PDB file of C-alpha atoms in Angstrom:
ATOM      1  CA  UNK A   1     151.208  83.197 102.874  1.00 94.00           C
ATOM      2  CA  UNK A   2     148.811  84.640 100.717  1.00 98.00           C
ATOM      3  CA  UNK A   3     146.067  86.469 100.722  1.00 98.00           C
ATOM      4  CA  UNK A   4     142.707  88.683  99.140  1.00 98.00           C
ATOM      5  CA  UNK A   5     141.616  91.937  99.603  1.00 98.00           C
ATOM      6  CA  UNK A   6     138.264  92.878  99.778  1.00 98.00           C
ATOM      7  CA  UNK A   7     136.308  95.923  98.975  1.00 98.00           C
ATOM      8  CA  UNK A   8     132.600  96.133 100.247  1.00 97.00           C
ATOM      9  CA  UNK A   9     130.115  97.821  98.233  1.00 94.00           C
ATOM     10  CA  UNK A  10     129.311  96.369  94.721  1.00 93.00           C
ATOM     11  CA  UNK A  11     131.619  93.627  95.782  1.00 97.00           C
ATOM     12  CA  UNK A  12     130.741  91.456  98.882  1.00 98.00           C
ATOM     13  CA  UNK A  13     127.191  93.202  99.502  1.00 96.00           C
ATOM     14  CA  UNK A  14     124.320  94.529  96.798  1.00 91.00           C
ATOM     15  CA  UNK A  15     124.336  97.860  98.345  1.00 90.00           C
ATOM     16  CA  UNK A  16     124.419 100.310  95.387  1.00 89.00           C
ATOM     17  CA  UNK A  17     120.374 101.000  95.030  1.00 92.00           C
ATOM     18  CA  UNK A  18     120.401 102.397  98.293  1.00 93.00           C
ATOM     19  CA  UNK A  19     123.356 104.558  98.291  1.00 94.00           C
ATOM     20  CA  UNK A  20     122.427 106.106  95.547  1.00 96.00           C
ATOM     21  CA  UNK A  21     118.800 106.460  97.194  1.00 97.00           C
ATOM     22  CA  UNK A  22     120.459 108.331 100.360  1.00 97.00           C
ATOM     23  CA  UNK A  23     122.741 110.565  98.311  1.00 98.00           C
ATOM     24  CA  UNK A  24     119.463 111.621  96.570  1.00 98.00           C
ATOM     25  CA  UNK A  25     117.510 112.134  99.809  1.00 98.00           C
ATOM     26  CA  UNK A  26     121.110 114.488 100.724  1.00 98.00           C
ATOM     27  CA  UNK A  27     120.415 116.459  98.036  1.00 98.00           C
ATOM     28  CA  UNK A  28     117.035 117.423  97.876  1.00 98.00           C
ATOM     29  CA  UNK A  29     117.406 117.746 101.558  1.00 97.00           C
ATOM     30  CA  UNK A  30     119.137 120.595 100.792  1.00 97.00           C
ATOM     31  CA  UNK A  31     117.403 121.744  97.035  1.00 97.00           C
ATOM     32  CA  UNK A  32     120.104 119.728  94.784  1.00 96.00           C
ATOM     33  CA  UNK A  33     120.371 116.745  92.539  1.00 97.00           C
ATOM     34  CA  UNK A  34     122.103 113.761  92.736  1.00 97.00           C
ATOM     35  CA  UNK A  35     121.622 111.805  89.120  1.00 96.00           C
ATOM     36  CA  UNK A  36     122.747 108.671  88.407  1.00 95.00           C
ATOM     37  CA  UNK A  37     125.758 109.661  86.367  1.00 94.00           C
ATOM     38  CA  UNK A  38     127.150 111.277  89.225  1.00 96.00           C
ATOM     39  CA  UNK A  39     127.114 108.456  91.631  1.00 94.00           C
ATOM     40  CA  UNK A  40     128.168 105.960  88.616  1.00 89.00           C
ATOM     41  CA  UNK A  41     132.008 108.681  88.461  1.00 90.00           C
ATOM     42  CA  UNK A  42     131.884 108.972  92.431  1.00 92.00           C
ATOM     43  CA  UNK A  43     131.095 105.430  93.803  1.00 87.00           C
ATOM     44  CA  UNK A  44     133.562 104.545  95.758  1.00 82.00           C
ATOM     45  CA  UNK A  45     135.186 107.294  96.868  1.00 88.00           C
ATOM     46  CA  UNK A  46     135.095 108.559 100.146  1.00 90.00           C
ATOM     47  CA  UNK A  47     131.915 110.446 101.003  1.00 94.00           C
ATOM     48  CA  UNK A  48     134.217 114.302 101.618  1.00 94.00           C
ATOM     49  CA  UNK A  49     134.880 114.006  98.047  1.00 94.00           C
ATOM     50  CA  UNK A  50     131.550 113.456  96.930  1.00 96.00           C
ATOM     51  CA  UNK A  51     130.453 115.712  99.027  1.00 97.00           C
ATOM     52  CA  UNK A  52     132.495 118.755  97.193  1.00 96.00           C
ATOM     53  CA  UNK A  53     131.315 117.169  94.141  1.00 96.00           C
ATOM     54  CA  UNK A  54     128.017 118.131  95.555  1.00 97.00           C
ATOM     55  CA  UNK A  55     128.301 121.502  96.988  1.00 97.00           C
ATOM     56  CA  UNK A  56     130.697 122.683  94.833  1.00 95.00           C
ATOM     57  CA  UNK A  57     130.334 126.381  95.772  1.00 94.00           C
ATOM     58  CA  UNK A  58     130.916 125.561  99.512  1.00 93.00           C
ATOM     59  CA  UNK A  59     134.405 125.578 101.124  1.00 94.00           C
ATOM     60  CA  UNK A  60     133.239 122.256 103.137  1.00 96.00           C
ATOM     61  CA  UNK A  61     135.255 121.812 106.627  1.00 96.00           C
ATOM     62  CA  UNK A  62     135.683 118.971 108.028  1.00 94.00           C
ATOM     63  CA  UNK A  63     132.832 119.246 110.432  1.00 96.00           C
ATOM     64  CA  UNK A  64     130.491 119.953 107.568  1.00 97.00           C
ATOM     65  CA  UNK A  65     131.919 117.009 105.971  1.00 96.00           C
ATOM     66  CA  UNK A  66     131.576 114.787 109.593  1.00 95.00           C
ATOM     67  CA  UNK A  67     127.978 116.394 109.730  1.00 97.00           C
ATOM     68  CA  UNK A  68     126.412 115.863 106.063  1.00 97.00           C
ATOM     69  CA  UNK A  69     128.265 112.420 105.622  1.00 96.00           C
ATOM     70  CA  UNK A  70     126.545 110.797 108.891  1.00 95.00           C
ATOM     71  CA  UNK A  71     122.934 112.466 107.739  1.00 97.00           C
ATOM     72  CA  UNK A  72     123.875 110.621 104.838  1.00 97.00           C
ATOM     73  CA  UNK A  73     124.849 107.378 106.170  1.00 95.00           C
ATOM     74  CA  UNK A  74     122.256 106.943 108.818  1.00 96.00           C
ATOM     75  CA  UNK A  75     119.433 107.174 105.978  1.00 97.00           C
ATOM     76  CA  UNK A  76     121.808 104.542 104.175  1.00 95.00           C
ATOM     77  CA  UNK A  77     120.865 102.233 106.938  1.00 94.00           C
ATOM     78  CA  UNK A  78     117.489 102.896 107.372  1.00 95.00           C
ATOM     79  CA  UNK A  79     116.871 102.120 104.017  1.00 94.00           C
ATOM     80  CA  UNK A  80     119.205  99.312 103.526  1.00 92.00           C
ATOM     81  CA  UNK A  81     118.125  96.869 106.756  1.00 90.00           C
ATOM     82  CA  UNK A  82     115.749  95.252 105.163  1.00 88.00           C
ATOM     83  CA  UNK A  83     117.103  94.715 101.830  1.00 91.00           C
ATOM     84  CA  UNK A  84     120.853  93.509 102.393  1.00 92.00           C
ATOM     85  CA  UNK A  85     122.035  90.798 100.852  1.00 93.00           C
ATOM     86  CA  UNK A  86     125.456  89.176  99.883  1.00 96.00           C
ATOM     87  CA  UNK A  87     126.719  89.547  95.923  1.00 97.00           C
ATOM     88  CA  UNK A  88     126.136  86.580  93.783  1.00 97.00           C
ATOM     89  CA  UNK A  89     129.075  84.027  94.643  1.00 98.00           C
ATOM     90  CA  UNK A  90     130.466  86.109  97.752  1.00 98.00           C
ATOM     91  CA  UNK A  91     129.937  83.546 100.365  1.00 98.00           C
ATOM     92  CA  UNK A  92     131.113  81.058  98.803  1.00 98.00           C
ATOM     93  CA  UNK A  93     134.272  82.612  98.030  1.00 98.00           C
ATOM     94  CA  UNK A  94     134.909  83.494 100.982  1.00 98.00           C
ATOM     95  CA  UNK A  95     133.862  80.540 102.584  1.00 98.00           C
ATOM     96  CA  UNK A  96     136.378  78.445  99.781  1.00 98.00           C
ATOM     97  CA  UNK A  97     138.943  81.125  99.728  1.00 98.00           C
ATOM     98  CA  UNK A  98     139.250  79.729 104.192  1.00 97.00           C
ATOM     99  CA  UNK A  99     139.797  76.625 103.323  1.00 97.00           C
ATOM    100  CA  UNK A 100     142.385  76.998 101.275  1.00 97.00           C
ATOM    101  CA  UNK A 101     144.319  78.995 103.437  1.00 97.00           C
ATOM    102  CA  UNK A 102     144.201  82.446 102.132  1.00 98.00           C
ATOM    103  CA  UNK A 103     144.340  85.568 104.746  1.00 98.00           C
ATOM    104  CA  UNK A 104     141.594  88.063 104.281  1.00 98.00           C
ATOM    105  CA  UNK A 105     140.670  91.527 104.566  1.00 98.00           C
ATOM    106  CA  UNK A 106     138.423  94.731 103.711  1.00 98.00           C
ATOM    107  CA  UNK A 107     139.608  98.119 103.181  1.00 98.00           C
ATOM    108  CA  UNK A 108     136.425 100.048 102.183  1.00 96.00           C
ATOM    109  CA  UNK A 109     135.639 103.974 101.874  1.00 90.00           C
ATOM    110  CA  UNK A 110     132.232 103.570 103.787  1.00 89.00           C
ATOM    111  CA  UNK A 111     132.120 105.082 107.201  1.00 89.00           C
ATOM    112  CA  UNK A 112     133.310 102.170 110.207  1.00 93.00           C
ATOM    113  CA  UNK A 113     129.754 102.744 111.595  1.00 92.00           C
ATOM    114  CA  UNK A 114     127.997 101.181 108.359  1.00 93.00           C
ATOM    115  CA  UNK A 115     130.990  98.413 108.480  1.00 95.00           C
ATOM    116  CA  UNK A 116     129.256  98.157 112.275  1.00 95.00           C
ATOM    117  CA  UNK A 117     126.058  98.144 111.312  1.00 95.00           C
ATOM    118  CA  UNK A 118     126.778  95.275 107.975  1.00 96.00           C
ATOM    119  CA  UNK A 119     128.857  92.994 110.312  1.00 96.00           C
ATOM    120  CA  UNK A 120     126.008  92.704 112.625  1.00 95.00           C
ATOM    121  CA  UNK A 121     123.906  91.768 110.192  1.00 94.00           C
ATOM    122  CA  UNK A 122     126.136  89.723 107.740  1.00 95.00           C
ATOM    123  CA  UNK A 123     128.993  88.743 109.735  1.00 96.00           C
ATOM    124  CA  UNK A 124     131.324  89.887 107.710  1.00 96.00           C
ATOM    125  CA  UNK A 125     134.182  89.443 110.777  1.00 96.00           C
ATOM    126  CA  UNK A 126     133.215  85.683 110.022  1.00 96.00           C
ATOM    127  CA  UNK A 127     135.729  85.698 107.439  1.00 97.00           C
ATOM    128  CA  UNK A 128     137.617  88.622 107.318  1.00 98.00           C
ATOM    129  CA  UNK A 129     140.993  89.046 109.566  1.00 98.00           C
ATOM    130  CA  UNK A 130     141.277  92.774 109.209  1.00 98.00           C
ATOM    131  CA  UNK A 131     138.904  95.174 108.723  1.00 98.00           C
ATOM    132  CA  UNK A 132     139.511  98.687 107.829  1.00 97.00           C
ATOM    133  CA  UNK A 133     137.709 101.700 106.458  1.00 95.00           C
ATOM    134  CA  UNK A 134     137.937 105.422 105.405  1.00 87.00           C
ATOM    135  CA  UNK A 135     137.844 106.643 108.740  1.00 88.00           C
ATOM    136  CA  UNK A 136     141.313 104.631 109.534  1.00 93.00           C
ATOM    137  CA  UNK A 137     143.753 105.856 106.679  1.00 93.00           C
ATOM    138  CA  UNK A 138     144.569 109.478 105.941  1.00 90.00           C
ATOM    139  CA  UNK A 139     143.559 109.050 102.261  1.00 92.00           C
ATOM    140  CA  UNK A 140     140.602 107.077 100.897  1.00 91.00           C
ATOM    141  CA  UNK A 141     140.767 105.891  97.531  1.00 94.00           C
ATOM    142  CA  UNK A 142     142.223 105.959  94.454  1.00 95.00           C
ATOM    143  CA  UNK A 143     145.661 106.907  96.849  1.00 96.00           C
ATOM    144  CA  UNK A 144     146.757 103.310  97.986  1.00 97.00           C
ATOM    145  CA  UNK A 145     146.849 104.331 102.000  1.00 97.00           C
ATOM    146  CA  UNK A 146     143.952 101.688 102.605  1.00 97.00           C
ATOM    147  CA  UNK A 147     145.237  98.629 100.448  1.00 98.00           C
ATOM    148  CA  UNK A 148     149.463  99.308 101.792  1.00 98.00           C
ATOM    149  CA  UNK A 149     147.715  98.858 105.544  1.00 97.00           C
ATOM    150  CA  UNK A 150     145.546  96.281 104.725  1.00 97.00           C
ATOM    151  CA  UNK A 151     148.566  94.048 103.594  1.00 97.00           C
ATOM    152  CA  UNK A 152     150.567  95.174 106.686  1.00 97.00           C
ATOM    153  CA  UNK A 153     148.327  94.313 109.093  1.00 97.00           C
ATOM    154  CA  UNK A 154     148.004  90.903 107.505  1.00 98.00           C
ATOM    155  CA  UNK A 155     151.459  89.980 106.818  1.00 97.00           C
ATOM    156  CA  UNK A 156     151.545  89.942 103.398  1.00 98.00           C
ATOM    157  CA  UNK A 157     153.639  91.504 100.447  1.00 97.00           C
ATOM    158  CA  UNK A 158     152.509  92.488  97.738  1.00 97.00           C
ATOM    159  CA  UNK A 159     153.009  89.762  94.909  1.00 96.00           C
ATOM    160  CA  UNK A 160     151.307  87.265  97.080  1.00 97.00           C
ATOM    161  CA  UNK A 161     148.254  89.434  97.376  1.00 98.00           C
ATOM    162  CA  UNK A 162     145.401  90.555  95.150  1.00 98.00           C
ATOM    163  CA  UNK A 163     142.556  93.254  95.826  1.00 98.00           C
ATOM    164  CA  UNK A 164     138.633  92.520  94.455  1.00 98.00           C
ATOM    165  CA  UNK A 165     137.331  95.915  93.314  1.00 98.00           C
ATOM    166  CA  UNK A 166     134.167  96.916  91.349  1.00 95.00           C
ATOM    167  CA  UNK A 167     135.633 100.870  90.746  1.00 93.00           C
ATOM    168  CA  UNK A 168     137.761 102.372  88.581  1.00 94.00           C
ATOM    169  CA  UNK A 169     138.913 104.398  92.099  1.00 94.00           C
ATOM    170  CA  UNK A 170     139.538 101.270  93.718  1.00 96.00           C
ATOM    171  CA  UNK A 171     141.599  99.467  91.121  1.00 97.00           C
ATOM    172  CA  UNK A 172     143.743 102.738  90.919  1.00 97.00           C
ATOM    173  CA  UNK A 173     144.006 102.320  94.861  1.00 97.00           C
ATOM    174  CA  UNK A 174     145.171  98.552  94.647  1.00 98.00           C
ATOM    175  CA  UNK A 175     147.912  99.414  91.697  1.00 98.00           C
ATOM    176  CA  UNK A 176     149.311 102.492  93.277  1.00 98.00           C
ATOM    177  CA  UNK A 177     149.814  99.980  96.495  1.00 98.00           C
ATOM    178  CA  UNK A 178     151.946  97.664  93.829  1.00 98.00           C
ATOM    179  CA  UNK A 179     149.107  94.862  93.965  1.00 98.00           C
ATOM    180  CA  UNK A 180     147.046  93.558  91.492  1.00 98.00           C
ATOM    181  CA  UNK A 181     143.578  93.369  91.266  1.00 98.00           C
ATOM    182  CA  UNK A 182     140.172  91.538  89.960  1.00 98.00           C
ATOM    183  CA  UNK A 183     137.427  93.400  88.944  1.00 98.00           C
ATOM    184  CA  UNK A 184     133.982  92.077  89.155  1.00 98.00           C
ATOM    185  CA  UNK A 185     131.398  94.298  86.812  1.00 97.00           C
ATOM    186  CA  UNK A 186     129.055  94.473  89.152  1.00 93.00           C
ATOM    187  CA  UNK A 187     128.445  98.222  89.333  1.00 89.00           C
ATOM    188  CA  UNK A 188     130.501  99.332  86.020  1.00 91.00           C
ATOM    189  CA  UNK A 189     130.371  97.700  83.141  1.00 93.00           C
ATOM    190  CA  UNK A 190     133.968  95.805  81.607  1.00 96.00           C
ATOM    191  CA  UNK A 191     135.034  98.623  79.676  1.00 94.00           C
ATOM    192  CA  UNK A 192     135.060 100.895  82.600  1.00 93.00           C
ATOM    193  CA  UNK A 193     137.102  98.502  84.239  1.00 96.00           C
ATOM    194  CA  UNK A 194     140.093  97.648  81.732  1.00 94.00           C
ATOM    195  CA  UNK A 195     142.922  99.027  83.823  1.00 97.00           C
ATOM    196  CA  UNK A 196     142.272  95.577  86.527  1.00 98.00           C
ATOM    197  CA  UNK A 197     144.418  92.751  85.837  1.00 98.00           C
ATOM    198  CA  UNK A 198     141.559  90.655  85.336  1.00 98.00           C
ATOM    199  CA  UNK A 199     137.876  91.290  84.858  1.00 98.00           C
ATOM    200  CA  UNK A 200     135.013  88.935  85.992  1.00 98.00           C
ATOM    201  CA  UNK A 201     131.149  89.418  85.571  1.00 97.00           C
ATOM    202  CA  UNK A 202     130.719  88.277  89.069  1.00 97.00           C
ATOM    203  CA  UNK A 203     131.875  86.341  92.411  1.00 98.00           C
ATOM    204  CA  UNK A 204     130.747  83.590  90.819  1.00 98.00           C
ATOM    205  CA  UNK A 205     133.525  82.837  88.365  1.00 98.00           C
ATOM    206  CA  UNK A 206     136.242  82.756  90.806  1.00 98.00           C
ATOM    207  CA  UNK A 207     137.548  80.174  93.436  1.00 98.00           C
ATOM    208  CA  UNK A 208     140.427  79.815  95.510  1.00 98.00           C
ATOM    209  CA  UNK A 209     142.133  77.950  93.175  1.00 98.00           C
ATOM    210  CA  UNK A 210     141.579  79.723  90.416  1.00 98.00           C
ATOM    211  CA  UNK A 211     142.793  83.327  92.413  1.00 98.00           C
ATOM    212  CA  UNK A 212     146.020  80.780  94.224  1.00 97.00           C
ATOM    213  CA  UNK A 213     147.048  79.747  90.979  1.00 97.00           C
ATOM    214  CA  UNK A 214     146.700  82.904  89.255  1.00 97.00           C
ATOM    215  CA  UNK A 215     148.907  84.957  91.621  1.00 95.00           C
ATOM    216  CA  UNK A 216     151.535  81.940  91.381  1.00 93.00           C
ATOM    217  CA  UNK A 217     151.409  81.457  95.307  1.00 82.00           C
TER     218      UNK A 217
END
């Protein structure tokens, strides 16, 4: 067997305009910023540590945490309904990457009611055999808690599996789970990226043979 793992945002959906939009409507909700070079270090992560990045003078429980992050997420997908759409190439892949045999999965930091809310819109359980998220694992990412389960639950070990990633969080998330991992520069640019074991510009230059015969299975 082998197998991928998937993240979500910046990798199988074009979601980053409106995160970025929410986490600004967060902040000025409550007379902060959010700029753009902040959500470029923190994308990815898991919303509680964003969330200290943002309040940084508040000793955040985890019910302020629950509370803000869900304000948060529910303007997410207000503003996101009518404008979500696959990544360039992701459909395809996954669509090719079925045929040929390979398991699939997503471990992603966003919140399982905005995995809810893209699946019934998407159909992202179409193709994927496992899905977790943030609120599953102990530690979101970059500790490799998400990725190790992910490759449990689908039966695979680690040299016959590979993790897509867009974030310098993620990729450190896949290697400290002793995978490797494909980064698409979809929301970094290549440099950012250098520590993945490959770097693509996009969905589009990958297949199922080219991943199969990469990872030697």
């Amino acid at each position: 067997m082998w197998g991928v793992l998937w993240d979500l945002d910046g990798v199988l959906i074009d979601s980053a305009p409106w995160h970025l939009a929410s986490w600004q409507w967060l902040a000025q909700r409550y007379g902060r910023t959010f700029p753009v070079s902040l959500f470029q270090e923190t994308f990815g992560l898991p919303n509680g540590a964003i969330l200290r990045r943002l309040f940084p003078e508040r000793d955040l429980t985890d019910e302020d945490i629950r509370r803000l992050s869900e304000q948060k997420e529910a303007m997410y997908r207000t503003l996101v309904r009518a404008h979500l759409t696959w990544c360039p190439g992701a459909v395809e892949l996954l669509e090719d990457l079925r045929r040929h045999g390979a398991r699939q999965g997503l471990f992603t930091s966003t919140p399982r009611s905005n995995v809810v809310f893209i699946d019934e819109i998407l159909g992202l359980s179409r193709y994927l055999e496992v899905i977790l998220t943030g609120d599953d694992v102990p530690r979101g990412k970059p500790a490799p808690d998400g990725y190790a389960v992910l490759c449990q639950r689908l039966g695979l070990s680690p040299d016959r599996a590979v993790v897509i990633e867009d974030a310098p969080a993620g990729i450190e998330a896949a290697h400290a789970a002793g995978l490797r991992c494909i980064a698409v520069a979809t929301t970094h640019p290549p440099e950012r990226l250098g520590s993945a074991d490959w770097v693509v510009r996009d969905l589009t230059e990958l297949s199922a043979r080219s991943i199969q015969a990469w990872l030697g299975a």
